[in-house]
Tab-separated table of C-alpha atoms and ligand atoms in Angstrom:
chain	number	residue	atom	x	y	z
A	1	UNK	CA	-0.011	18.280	116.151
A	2	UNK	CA	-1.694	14.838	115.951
A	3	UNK	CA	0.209	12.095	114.664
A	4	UNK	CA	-1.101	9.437	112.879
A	5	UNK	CA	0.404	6.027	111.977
A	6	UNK	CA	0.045	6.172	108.454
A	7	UNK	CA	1.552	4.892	105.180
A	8	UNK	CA	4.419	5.686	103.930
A	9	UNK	CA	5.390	6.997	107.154
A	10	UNK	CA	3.874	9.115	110.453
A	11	UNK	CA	1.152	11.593	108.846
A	12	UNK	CA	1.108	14.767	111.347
A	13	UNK	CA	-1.884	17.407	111.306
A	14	UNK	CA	-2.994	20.673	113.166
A	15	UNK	CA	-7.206	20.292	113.869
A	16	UNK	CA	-7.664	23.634	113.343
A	17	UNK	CA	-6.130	23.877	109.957
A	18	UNK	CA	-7.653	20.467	108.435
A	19	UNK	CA	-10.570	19.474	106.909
A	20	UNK	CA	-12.701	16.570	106.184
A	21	UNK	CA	-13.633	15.855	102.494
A	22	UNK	CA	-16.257	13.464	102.008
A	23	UNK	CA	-16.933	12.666	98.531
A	24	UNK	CA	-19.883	12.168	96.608
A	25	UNK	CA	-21.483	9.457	98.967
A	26	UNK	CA	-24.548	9.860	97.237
A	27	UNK	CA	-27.318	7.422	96.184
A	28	UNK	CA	-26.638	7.790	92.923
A	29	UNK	CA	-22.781	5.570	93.244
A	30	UNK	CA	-24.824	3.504	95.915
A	31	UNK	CA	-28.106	2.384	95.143
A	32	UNK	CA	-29.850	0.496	92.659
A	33	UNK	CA	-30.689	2.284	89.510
A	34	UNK	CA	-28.539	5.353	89.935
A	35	UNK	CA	-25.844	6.662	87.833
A	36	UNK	CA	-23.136	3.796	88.988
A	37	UNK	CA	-25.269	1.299	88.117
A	38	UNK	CA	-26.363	2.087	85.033
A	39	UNK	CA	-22.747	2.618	83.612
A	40	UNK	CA	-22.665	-1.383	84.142
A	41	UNK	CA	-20.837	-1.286	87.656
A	42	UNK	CA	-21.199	-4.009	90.634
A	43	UNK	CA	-22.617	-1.608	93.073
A	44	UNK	CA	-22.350	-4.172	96.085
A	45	UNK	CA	-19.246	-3.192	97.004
A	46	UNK	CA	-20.017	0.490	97.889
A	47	UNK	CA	-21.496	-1.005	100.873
A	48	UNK	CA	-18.227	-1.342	102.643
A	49	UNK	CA	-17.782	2.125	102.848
A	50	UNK	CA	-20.630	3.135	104.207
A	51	UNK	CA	-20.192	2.436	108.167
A	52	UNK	CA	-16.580	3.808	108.265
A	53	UNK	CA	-17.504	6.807	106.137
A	54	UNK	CA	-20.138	7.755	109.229
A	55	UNK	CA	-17.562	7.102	112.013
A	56	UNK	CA	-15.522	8.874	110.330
A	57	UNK	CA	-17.683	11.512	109.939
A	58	UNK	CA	-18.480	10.909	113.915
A	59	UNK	CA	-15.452	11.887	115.025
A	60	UNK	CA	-14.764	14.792	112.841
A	61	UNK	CA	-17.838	16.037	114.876
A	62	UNK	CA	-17.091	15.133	118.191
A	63	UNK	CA	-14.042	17.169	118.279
A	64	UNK	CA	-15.853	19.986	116.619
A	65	UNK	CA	-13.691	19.803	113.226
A	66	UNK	CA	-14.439	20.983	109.663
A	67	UNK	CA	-16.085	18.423	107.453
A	68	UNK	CA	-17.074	19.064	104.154
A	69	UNK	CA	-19.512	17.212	101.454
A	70	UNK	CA	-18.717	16.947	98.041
A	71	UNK	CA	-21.752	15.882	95.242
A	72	UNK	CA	-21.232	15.304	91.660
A	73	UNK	CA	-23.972	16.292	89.586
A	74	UNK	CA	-25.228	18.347	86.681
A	75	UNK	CA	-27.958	21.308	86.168
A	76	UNK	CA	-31.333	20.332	85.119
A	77	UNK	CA	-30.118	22.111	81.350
A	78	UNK	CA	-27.190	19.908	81.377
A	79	UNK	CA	-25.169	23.671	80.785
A	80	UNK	CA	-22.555	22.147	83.058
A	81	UNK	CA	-21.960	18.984	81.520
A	82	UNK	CA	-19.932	18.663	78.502
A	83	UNK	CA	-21.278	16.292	75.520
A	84	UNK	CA	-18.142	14.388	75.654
A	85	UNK	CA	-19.186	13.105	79.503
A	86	UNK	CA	-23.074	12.898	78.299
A	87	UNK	CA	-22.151	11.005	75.679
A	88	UNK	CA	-19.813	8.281	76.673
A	89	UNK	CA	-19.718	4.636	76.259
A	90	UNK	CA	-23.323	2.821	76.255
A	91	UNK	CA	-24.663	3.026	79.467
A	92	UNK	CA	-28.335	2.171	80.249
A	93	UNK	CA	-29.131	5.750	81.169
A	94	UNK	CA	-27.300	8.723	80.368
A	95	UNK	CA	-27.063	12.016	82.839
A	96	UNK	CA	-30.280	13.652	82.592
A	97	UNK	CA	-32.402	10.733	81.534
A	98	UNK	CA	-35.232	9.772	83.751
A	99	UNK	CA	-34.581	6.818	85.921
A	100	UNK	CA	-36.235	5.584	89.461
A	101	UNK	CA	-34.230	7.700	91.986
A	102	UNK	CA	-35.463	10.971	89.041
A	103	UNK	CA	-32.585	12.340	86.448
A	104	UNK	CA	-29.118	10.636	86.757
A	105	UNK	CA	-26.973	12.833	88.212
A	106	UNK	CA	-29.186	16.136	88.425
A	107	UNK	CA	-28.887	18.400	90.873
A	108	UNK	CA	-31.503	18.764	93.196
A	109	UNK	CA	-32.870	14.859	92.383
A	110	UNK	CA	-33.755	11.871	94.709
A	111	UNK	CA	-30.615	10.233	93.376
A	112	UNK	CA	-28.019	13.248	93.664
A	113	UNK	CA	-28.817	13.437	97.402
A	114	UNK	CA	-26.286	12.344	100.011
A	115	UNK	CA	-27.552	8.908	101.839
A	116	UNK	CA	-28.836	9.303	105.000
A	117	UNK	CA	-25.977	7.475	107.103
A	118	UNK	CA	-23.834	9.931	105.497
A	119	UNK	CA	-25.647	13.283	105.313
A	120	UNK	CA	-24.562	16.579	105.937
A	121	UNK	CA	-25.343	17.498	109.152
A	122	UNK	CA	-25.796	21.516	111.023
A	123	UNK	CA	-24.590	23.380	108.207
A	124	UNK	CA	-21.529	21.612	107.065
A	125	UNK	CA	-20.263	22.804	103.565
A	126	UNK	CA	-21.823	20.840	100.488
A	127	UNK	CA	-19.643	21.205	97.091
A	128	UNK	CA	-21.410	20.503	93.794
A	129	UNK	CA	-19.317	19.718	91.388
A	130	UNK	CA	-19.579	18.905	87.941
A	131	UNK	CA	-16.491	17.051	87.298
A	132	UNK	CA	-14.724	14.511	89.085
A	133	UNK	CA	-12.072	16.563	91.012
A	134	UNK	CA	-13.578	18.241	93.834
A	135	UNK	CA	-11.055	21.459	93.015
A	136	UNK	CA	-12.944	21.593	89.068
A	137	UNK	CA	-15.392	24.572	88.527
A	138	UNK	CA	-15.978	24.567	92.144
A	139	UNK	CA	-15.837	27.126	94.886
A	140	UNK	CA	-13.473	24.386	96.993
A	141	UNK	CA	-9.811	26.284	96.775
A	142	UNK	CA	-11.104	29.756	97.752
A	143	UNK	CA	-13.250	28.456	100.480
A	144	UNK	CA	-10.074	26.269	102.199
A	145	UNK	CA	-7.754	29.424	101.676
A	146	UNK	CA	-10.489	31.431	103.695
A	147	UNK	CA	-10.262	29.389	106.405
A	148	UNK	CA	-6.244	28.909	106.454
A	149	UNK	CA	-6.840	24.941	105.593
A	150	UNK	CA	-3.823	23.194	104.821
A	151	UNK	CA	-4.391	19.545	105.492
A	152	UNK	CA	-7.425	17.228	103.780
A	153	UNK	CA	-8.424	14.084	105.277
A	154	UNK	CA	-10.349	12.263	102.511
A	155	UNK	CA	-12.841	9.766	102.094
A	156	UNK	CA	-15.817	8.616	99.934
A	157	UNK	CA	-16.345	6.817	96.406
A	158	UNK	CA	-15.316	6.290	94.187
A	159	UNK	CA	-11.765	5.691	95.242
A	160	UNK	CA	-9.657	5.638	91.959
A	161	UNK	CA	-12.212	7.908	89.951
A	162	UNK	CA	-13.984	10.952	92.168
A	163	UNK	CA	-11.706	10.464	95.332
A	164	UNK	CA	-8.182	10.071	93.543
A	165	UNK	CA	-8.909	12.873	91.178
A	166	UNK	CA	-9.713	15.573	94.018
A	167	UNK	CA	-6.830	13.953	96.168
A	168	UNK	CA	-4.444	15.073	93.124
A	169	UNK	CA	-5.489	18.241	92.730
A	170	UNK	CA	-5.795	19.085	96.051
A	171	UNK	CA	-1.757	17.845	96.355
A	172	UNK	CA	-1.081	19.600	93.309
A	173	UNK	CA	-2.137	22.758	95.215
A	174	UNK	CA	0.223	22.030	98.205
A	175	UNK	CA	-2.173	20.330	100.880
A	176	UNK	CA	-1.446	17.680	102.684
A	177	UNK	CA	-3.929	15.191	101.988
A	178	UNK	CA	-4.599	11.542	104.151
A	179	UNK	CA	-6.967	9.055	102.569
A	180	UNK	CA	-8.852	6.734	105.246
A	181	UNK	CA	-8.138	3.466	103.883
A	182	UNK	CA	-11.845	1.504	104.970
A	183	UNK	CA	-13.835	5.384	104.265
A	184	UNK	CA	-13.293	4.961	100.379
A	185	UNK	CA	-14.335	1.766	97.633
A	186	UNK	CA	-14.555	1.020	94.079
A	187	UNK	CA	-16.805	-1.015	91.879
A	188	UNK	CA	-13.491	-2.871	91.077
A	189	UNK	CA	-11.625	-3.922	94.710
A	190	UNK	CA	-8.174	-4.116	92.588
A	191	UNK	CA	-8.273	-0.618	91.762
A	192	UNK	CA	-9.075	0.019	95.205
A	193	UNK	CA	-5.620	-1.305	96.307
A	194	UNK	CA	-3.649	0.012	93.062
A	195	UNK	CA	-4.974	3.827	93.931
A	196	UNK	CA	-4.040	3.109	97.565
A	197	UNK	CA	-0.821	2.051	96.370
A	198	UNK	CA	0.037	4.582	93.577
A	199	UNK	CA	-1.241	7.541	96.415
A	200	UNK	CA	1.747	6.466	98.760
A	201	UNK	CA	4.520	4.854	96.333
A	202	UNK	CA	7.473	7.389	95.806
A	203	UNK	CA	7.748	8.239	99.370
A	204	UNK	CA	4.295	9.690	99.348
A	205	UNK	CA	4.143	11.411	95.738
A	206	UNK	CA	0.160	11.763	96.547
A	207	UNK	CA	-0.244	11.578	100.127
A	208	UNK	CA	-0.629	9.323	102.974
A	209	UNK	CA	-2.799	6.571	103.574
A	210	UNK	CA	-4.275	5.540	106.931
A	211	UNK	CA	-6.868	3.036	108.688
A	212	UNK	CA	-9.303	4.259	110.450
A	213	UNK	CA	-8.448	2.572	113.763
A	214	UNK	CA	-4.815	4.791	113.253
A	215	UNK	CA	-6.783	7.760	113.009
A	216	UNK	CA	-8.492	7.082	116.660
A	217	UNK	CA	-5.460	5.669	118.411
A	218	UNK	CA	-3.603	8.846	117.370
A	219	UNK	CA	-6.700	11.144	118.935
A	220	UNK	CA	-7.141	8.752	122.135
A	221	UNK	CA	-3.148	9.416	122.097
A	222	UNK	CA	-3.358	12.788	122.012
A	223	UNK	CA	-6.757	13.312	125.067
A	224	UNK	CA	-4.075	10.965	127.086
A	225	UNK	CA	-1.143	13.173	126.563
A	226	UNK	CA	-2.180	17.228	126.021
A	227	UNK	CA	0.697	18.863	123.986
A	228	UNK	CA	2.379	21.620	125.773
A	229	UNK	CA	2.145	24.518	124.247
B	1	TIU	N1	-17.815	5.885	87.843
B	1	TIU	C1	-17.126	6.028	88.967
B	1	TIU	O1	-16.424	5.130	89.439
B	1	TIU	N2	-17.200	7.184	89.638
B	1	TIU	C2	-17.777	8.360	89.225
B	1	TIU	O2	-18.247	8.490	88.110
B	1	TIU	N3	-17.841	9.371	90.140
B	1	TIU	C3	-17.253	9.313	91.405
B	1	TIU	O3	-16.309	8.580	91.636
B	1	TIU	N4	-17.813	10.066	92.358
């Protein structure tokens, strides 16, 4: 077991039974003139997540763990995405409308992609997924159960929307799920905190939360000091 400083208390986690879930750190959230932006959000701030995100995703490799992708996006016939999401609000584009990264939010576009600091690498798993939880009309919960996953590590944007949805249904299914406090941001840095609050409030009636710096002490930890088994 690793053990990680964490919030509300010491997160513990078996390597070969956890996984990595990096959501939807795609160019659409991040860059100008993708789907974020055209819903009226301050996409500045997704910056921040960026270089953590890829160290994070560094180390999952280095030690050979499994890290996942997740992308939210629709079918070019929109058969996946119910009116009532199409239709929402006034944004300046709507999912499936042209824009300069191609169709908002459509699968296979410039804009759905991944961005390149943060792309899959070798084969890791992509998930498309049409809704916001990562667990929704995806293939997710059959492909963990496969491989005897019981803890997720997450990270990605946007924290209170795409990441706090797939964190709940994830502990709704009995994981054990760790959010990497610097890996995850909002277009609104108060909901940031209030999701990284609500996630760990109740002695952990989400999860745990944990910086990223925790996260490496606790491996440097464990290279120093070999469990015996
Ligand atoms: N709008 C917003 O904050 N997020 C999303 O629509 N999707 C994700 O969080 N990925």
């Amino acid at each position: 077991m690793i053990k990680v400083d964490a919030t509300p208390f010491e997160f513990g986690f078996d390597p070969a039974r956890t996984a990595l879930v990096v959501i939807d750190m795609q160019r659409d959230f991040i860059e100008p003139g993708g789907f974020g932006e055209t819903l009226g959000n301050d996409i500045s701030h997704m910056q921040r997540a960026i270089a953590p995100v890829r160290d994070l995703l560094a180390l999952f490799r280095q030690q050979g763990w499994l890290v996942i992708h997740t992308r939210e996006n629709h079918a070019g016939d929109l058969s996946d995405c119910p009116p009532a999401k199409r239709d929402r609000g006034s944004p300046s584009l709507r999912i499936g409308d042209d824009g300069p990264m191609g169709r908002i939010l459509i699968r296979g576009e410039p804009g759905a992609e991944i961005i390149p600091d943060c792309a899959p690498v070798n084969g890791e798993i992509v998930i498309d997924k049409p809704g916001k939880g990562a667990f929704y009309a995806t293939g997710l919960g059959d492909l963990l159960a496969d491989r005897g996953i019981r803890t997720l590590v997450f990270a990605g944007v946007t924290t209170e929307v795409c990441v706090q949805t797939s964190m709940r249904e994830a502990n709704d299914r009995g994981f054990e799920c760790l959010l990497i406090e610097e890996a995850t941001e909002s277009y609104f840095p108060e909901f940031k905190a209030a999701t990284l609050d609500m996630i760990r409030a109740q002695g952990g009636i989400v999860g745990w939360t944990a910086s990223l710096a925790a996260l490496k002490t606790a491996l440097e930890r464990q290279t120093r000091q070999p469990e015996v088994l």
